[in-house]
Short mmCIF file of C-alpha atoms in Angstrom, two decimals:
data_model
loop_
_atom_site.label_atom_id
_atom_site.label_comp_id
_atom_site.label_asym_id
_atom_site.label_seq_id
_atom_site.Cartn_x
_atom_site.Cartn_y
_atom_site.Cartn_z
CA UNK A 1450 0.00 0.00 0.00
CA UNK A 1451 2.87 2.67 0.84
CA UNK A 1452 4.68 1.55 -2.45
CA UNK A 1453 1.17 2.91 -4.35
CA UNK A 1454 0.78 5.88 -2.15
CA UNK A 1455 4.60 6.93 -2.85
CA UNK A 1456 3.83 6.41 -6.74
CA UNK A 1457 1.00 8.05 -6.32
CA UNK A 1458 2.24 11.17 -4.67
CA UNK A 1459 5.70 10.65 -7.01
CA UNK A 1460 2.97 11.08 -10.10
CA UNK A 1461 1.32 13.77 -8.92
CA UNK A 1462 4.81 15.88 -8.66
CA UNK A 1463 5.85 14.80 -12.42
CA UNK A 1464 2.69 16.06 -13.53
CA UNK A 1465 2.83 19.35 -11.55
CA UNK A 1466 6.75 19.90 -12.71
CA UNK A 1467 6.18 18.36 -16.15
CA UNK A 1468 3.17 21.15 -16.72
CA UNK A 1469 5.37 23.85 -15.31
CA UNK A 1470 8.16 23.27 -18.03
CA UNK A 1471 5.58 22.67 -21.18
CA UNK A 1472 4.29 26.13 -20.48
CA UNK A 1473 7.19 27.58 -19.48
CA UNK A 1474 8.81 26.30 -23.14
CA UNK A 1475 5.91 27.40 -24.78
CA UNK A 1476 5.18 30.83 -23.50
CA UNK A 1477 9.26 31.36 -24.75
CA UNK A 1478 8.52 29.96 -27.69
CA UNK A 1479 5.42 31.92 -28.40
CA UNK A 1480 6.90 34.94 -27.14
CA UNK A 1481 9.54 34.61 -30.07
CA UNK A 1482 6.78 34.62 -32.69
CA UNK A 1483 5.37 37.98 -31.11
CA UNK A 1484 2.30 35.87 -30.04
CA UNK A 1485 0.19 38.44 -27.43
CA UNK A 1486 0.37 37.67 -23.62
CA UNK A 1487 -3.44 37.73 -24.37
CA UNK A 1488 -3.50 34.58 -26.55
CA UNK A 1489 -0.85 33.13 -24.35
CA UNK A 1490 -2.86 33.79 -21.77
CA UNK A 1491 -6.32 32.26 -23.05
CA UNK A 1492 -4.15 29.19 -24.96
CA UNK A 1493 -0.78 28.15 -23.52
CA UNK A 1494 -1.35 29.47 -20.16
CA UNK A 1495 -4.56 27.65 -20.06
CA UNK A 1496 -4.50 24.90 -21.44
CA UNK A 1497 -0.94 23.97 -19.50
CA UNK A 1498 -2.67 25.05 -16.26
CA UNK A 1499 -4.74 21.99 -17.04
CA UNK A 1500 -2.49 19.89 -18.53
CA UNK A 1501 -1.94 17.77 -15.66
CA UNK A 1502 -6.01 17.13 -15.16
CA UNK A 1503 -5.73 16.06 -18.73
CA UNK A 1504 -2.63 13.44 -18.83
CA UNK A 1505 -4.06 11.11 -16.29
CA UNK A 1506 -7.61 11.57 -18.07
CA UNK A 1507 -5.94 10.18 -21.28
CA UNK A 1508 -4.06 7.65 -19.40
CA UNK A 1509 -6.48 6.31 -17.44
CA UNK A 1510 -8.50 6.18 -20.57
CA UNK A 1511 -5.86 4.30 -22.73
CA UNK A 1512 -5.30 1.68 -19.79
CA UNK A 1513 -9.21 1.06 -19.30
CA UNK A 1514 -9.46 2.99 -16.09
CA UNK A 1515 -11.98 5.26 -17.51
CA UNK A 1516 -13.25 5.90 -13.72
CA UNK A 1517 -10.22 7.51 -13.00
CA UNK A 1518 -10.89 10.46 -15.41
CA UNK A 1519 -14.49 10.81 -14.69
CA UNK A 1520 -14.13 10.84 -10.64
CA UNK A 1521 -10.93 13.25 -10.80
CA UNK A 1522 -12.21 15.50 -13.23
CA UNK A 1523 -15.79 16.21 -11.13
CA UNK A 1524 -13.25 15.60 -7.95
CA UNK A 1525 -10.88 18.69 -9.24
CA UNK A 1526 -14.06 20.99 -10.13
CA UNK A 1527 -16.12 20.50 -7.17
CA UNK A 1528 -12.64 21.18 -4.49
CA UNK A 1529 -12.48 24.45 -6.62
CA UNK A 1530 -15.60 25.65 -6.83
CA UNK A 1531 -16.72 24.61 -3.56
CA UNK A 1532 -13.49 24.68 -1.35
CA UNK A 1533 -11.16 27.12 -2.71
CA UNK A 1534 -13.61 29.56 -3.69
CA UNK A 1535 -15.16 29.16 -0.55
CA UNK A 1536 -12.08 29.69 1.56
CA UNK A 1537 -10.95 32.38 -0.58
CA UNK A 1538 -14.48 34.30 0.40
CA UNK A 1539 -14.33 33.44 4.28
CA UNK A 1540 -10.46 35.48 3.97
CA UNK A 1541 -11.66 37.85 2.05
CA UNK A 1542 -15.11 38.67 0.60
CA UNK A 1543 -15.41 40.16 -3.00
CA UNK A 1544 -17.19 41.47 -5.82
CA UNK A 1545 -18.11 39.21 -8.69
CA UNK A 1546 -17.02 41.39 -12.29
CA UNK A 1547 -20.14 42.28 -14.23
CA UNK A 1548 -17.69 39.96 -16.90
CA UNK A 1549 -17.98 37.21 -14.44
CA UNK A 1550 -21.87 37.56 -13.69
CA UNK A 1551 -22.67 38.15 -17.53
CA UNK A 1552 -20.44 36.15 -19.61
CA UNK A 1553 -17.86 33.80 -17.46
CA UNK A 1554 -20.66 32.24 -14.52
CA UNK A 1555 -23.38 31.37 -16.98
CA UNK A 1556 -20.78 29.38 -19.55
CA UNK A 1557 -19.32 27.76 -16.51
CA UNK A 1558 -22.88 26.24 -15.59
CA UNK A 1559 -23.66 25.63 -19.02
CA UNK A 1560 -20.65 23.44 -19.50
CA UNK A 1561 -21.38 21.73 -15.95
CA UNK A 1562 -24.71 21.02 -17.69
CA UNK A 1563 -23.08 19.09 -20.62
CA UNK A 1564 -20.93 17.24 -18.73
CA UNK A 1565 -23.94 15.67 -16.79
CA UNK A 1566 -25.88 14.81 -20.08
CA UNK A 1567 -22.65 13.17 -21.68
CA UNK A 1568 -22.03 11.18 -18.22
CA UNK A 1569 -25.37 10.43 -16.65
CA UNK A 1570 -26.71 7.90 -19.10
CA UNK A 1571 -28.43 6.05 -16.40
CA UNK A 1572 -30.78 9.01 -15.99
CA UNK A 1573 -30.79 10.84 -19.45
CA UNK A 1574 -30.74 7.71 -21.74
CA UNK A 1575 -32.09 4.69 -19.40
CA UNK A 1576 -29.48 2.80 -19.86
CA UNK A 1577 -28.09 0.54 -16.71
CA UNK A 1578 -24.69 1.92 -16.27
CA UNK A 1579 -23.07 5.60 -16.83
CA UNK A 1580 -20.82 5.95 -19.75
CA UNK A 1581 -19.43 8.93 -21.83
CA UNK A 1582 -19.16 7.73 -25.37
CA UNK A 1583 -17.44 9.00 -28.49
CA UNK A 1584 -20.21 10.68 -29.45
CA UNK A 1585 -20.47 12.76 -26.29
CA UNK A 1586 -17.20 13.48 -26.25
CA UNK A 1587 -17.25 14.65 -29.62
CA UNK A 1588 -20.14 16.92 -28.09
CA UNK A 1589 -17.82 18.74 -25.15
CA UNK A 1590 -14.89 19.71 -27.22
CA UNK A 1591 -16.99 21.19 -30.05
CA UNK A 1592 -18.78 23.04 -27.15
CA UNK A 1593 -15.39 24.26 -25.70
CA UNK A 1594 -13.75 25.11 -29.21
CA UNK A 1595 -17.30 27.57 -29.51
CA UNK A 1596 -16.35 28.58 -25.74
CA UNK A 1597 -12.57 29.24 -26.87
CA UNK A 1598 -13.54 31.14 -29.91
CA UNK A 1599 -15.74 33.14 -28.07
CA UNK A 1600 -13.45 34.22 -25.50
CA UNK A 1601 -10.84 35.72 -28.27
CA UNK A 1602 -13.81 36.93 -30.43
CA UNK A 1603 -15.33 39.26 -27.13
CA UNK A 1604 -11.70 40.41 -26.18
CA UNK A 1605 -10.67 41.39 -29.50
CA UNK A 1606 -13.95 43.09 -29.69
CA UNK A 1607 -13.25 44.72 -26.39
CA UNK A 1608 -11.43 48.50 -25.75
CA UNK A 1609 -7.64 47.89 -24.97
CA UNK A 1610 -8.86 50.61 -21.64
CA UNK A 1611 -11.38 47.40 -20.05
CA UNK A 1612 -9.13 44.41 -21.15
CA UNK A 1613 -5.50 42.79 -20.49
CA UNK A 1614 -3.24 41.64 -22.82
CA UNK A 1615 -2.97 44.05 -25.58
CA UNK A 1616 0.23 45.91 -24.89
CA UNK A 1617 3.18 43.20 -25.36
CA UNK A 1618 6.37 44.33 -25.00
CA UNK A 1619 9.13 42.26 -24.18
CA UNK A 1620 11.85 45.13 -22.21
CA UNK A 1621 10.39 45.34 -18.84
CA UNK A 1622 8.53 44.01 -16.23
CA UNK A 1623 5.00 44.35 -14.58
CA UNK A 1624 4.35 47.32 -12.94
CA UNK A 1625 7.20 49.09 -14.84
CA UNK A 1626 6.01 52.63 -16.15
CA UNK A 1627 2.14 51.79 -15.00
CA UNK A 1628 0.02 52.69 -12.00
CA UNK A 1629 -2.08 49.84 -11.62
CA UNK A 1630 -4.78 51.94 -9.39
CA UNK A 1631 -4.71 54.73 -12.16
CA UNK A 1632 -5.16 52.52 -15.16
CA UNK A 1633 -2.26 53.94 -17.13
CA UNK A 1634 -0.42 51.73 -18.79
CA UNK A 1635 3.74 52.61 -19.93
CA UNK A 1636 4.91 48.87 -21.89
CA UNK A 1637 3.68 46.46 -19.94
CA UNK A 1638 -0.04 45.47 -18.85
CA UNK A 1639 -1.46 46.25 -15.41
CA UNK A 1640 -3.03 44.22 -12.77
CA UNK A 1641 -6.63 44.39 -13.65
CA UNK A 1642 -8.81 45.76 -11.19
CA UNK A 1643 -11.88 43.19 -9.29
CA UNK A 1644 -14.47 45.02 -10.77
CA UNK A 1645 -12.89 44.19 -14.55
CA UNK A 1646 -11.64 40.56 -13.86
CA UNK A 1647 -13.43 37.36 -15.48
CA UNK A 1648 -11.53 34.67 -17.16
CA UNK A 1649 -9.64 36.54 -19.76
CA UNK A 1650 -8.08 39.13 -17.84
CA UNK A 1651 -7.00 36.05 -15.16
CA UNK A 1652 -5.38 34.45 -18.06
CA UNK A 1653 -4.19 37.22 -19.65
CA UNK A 1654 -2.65 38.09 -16.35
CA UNK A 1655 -1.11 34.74 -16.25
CA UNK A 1656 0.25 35.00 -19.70
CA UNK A 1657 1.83 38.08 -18.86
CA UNK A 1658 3.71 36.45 -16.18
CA UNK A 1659 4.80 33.77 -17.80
CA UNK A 1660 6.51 35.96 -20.36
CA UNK A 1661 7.99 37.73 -17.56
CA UNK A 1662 9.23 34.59 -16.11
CA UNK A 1663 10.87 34.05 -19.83
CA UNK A 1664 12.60 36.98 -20.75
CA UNK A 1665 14.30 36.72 -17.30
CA UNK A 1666 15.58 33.33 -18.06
CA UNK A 1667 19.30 32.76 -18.63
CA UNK A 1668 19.73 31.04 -21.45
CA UNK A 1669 16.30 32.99 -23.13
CA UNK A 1670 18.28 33.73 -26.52
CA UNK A 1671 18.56 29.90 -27.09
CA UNK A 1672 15.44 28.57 -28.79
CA UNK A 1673 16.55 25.08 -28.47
CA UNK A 1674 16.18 25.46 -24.59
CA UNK A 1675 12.35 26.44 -24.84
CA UNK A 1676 12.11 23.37 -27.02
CA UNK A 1677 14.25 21.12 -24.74
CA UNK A 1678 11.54 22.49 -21.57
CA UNK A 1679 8.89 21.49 -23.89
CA UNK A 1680 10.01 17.91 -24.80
CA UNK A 1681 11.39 17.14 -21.18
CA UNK A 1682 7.77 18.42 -19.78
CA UNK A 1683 6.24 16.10 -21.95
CA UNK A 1684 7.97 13.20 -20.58
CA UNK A 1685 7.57 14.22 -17.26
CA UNK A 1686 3.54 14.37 -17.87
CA UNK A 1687 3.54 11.01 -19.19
CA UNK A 1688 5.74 9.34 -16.79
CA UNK A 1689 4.13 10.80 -14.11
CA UNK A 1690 0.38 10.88 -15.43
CA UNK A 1691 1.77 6.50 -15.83
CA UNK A 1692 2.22 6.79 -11.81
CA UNK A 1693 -1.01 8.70 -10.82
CA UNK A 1694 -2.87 6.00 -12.46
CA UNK A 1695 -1.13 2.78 -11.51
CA UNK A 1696 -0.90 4.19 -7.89
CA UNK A 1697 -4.98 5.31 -7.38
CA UNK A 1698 -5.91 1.95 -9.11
CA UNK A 1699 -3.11 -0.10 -6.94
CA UNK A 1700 -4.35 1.73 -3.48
CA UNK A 1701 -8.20 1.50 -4.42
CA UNK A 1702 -7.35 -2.44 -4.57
CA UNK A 1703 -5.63 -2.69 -1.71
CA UNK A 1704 -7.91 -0.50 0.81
CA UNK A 1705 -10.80 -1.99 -0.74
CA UNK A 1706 -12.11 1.47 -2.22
CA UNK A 1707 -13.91 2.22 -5.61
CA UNK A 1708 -11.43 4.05 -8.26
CA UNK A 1709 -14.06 6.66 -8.46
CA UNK A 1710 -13.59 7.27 -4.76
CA UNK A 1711 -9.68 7.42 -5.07
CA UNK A 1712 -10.12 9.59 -8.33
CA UNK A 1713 -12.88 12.11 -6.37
CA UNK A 1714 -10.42 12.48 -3.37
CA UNK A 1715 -6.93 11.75 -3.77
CA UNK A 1716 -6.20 12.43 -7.05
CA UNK A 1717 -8.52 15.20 -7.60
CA UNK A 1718 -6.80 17.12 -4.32
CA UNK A 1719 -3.50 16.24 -5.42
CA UNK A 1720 -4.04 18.01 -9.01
CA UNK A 1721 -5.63 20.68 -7.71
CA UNK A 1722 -3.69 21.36 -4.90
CA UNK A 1723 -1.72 23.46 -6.72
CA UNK A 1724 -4.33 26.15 -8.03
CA UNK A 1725 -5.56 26.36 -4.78
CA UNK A 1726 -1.90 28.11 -3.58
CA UNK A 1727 -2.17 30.21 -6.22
CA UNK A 1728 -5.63 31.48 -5.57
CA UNK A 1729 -5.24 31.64 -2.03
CA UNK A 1730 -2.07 33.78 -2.27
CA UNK A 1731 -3.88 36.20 -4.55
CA UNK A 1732 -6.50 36.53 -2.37
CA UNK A 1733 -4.79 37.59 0.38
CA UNK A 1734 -2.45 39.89 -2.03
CA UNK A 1735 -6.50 41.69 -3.14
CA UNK A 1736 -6.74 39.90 -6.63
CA UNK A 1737 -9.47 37.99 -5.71
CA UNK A 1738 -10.93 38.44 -9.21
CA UNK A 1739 -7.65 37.11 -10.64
CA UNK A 1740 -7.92 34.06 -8.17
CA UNK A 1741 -11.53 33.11 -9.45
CA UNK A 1742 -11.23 33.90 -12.73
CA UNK A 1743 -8.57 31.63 -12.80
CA UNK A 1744 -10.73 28.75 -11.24
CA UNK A 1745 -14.25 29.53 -13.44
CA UNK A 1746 -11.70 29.26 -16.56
CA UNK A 1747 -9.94 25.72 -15.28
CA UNK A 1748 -12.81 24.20 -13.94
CA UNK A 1749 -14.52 24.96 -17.61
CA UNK A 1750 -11.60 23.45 -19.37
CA UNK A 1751 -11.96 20.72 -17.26
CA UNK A 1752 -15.79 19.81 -18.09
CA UNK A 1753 -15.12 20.21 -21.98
CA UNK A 1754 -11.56 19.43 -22.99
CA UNK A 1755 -10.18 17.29 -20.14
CA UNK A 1756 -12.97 14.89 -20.41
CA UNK A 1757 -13.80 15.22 -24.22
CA UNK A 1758 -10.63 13.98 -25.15
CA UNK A 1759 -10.13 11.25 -23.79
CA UNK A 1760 -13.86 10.04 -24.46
CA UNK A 1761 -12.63 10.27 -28.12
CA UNK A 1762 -10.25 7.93 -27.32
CA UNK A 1763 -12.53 5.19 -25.62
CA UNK A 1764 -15.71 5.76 -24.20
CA UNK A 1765 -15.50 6.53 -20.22
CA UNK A 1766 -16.91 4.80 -17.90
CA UNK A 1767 -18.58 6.37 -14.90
CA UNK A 1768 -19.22 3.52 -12.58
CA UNK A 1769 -20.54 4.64 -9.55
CA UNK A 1770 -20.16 8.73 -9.92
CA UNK A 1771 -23.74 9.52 -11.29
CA UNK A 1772 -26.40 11.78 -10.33
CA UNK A 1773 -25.45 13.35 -7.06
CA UNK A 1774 -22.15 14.07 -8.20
CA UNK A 1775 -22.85 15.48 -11.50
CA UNK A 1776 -26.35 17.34 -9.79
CA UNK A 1777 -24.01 18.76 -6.87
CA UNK A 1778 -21.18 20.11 -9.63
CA UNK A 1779 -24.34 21.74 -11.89
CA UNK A 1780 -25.63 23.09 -8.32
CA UNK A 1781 -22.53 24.45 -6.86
CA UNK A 1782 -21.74 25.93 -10.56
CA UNK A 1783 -25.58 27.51 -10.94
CA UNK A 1784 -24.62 28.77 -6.92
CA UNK A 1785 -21.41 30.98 -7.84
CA UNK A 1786 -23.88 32.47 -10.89
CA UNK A 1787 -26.92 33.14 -9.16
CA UNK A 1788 -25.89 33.76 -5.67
CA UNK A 1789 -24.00 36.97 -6.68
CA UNK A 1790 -26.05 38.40 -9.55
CA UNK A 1791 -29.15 38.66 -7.37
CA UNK A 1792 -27.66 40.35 -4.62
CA UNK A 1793 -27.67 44.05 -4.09
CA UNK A 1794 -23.84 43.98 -4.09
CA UNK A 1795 -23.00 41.20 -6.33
CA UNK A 1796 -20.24 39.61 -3.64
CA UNK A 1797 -19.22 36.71 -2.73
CA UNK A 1798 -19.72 37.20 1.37
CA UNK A 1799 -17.91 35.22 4.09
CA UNK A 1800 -21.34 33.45 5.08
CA UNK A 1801 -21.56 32.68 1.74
CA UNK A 1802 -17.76 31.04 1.42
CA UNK A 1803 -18.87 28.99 4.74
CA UNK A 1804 -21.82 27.43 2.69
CA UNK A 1805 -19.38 26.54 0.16
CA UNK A 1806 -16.88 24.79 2.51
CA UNK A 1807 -19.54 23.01 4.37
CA UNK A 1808 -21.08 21.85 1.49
CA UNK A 1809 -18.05 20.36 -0.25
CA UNK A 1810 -17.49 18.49 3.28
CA UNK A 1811 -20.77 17.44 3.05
CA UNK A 1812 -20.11 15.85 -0.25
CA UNK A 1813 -17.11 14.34 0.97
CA UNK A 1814 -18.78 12.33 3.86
CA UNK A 1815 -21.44 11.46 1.08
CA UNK A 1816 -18.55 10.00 -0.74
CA UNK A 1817 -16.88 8.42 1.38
CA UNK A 1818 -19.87 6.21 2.87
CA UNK A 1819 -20.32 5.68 -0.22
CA UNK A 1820 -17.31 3.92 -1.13
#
């Protein structure tokens, strides 16, 4: 049992690392082709942000532990939106965007929505056991190339005064020759403020980091060291995406646990774990709206791309996560939307955030009775 726990945990690490140097590569790479922090943001930064969500998804799918990728993609998605955003809110309360209320919220519960069609066959489709097929996955990444295409199409749309992203230079750093409370910007791009933030600026944010990050590197005028970042990531995600599975499926046999429960709990914390720094040290740095944009935007990605793929692959099975999972991810998604945009002041209040947390430890005890 310790051997699969230490593979486990050894797994989770690889993937973390091995995510850290694909982007990092990338963003360089990008940055050469005088790709926009913005499109870094909403593409590289993303999708590498997720990447380790998506390895053991494929994985799992490829060595016919479909459960695995079902239970730690719902897992990931319900400690963010629950948890994290609800510990985030209980140290510090704040506003939800009018980008956030209007635009981000309602695709996040929409794509929640989709994922419980595709995955609750039992219910939708009468059938006697859950699966995601082909044709359902086909569904959930046409849905999130639409959402991705949507997201550049509004922010190119957008004045460069209410959006991040569009300034790119490559000399100096953030907060060089801008006043991030005055809105002026000198060749960099500022921190945007709460009442702006939704999932483009949070990526955009993140993509201007990133480039940061790269032109401070040593060795950032050799362009076979972003590639060599970008192939040794890659092995690192599969090697260690290799060990997530074989350890949650080795420790679920030994402790006499479903792989669903494994995938909701262990694995789903240990990928998430992660984000949940990040927005938690933004929060208590003010950008709150930085810290759940950056959550609504993963947790989407997750619904559509991180289970679409693989179900492309080989249809998914669900095995025992069905209708309260899937109904308590649509509820806690159509909570975060509705909760703020009927309230006088649109936030996201501390009694509020201790909802949140007590509900996702409700769901936890439900699980683990379960089994």
């Amino acid at each position: 049992m310790l051997s699969d726990l230490l593979i486990l945990l050894l797994g989770l690490a690889l993937l973390i690392a091995g995510a850290n140097y694909v982007t990092d590569g990338a963003v360089a790479i990008a940055r050469r082709f005088n790709v926009s922090n913005l499109i870094i943001g909403l593409t590289v930064v993303a999708l590498g942000s997720s990447m380790p969500d998506i390895v053991v998804c494929v994985e799992s799918a490829m060595q016919h532990k479909s459960t695995i990728a079902v239970g730690e993609v719902v897992g990931a998605d319900l400690f963010d939106l629950l948890l994290v955003v609800g510990v985030m809110a209980i140290i510090r309360p704040f506003t939800v965007s009018p980008i956030m209320r209007n635009q981000d919220l309602p695709i996040l519960a929409i794509s929640a929505a989709a994922l419980w069609v595709a995955g609750d066959t039992v219910l939708f489709d009468g059938l006697h056991h859950n699966i995601i097929n082909r044709s359902s996955g086909m569904m959930l990444i046409l849905i999130f190339a639409f959402y991705m295409w949507f997201m550049i199409l509004t922010t190119k749309k957008s004045s460069p005064s209410s959006s991040v992203g569009h300034s790119s230079s490559a000399s100096e750093p953030v907060g060089s020759g801008a006043n991030p409370r005055s809105g002026q910007q000198g060749n960099t791009e500022r921190i945007p403020q709460d009442s702006e933030c939704g999932i483009v600026a949070a990526h955009s944010f993140k993509g201007e980091i990133r480039s940061m990050k790269c032109r401070f590197m040593k060795l950032r005028s050799r362009q076979w060291f972003s590639w060599v970042m970008v192939v040794v990531g890659l092995g690192a995600l599969v090697i260690g995406g290799n060990w997530v599975v074989d350890g949650a499926s080795g420790l679920a046999l030994k402790l006499g646990m479903s792989q669903a429960m494994v995938a909701l709990t262990v694995v789903a914390i240990g990928n998430s774990l992660p984000d949940m720094v990040t927005s938690l040290t933004a929060t208590l740095k003010g950008a709150c709206g930085i810290a759940f944009g950056n959550i609504v935007g993963a947790c989407i990605i997750n619904a559509l791309l991180t289970i679409g793929l693989p179900a492309l692959i080989t249809p998914l099975d669900g095995d025992s996560i069905g209708f309260v999972d899937f109904f308590t991810l649509v509820g806690s998604a159509l909570l975060l939307w509705l909760v703020p945009a009927l309230s006088k002041n649109h936030r996201i209040g501390r009694v509020f955030g201790i909802i949140l947390v007590l509900l996702y430890f409700g769901y936890m005890t439900f699980t683990i009775i379960r089994g």
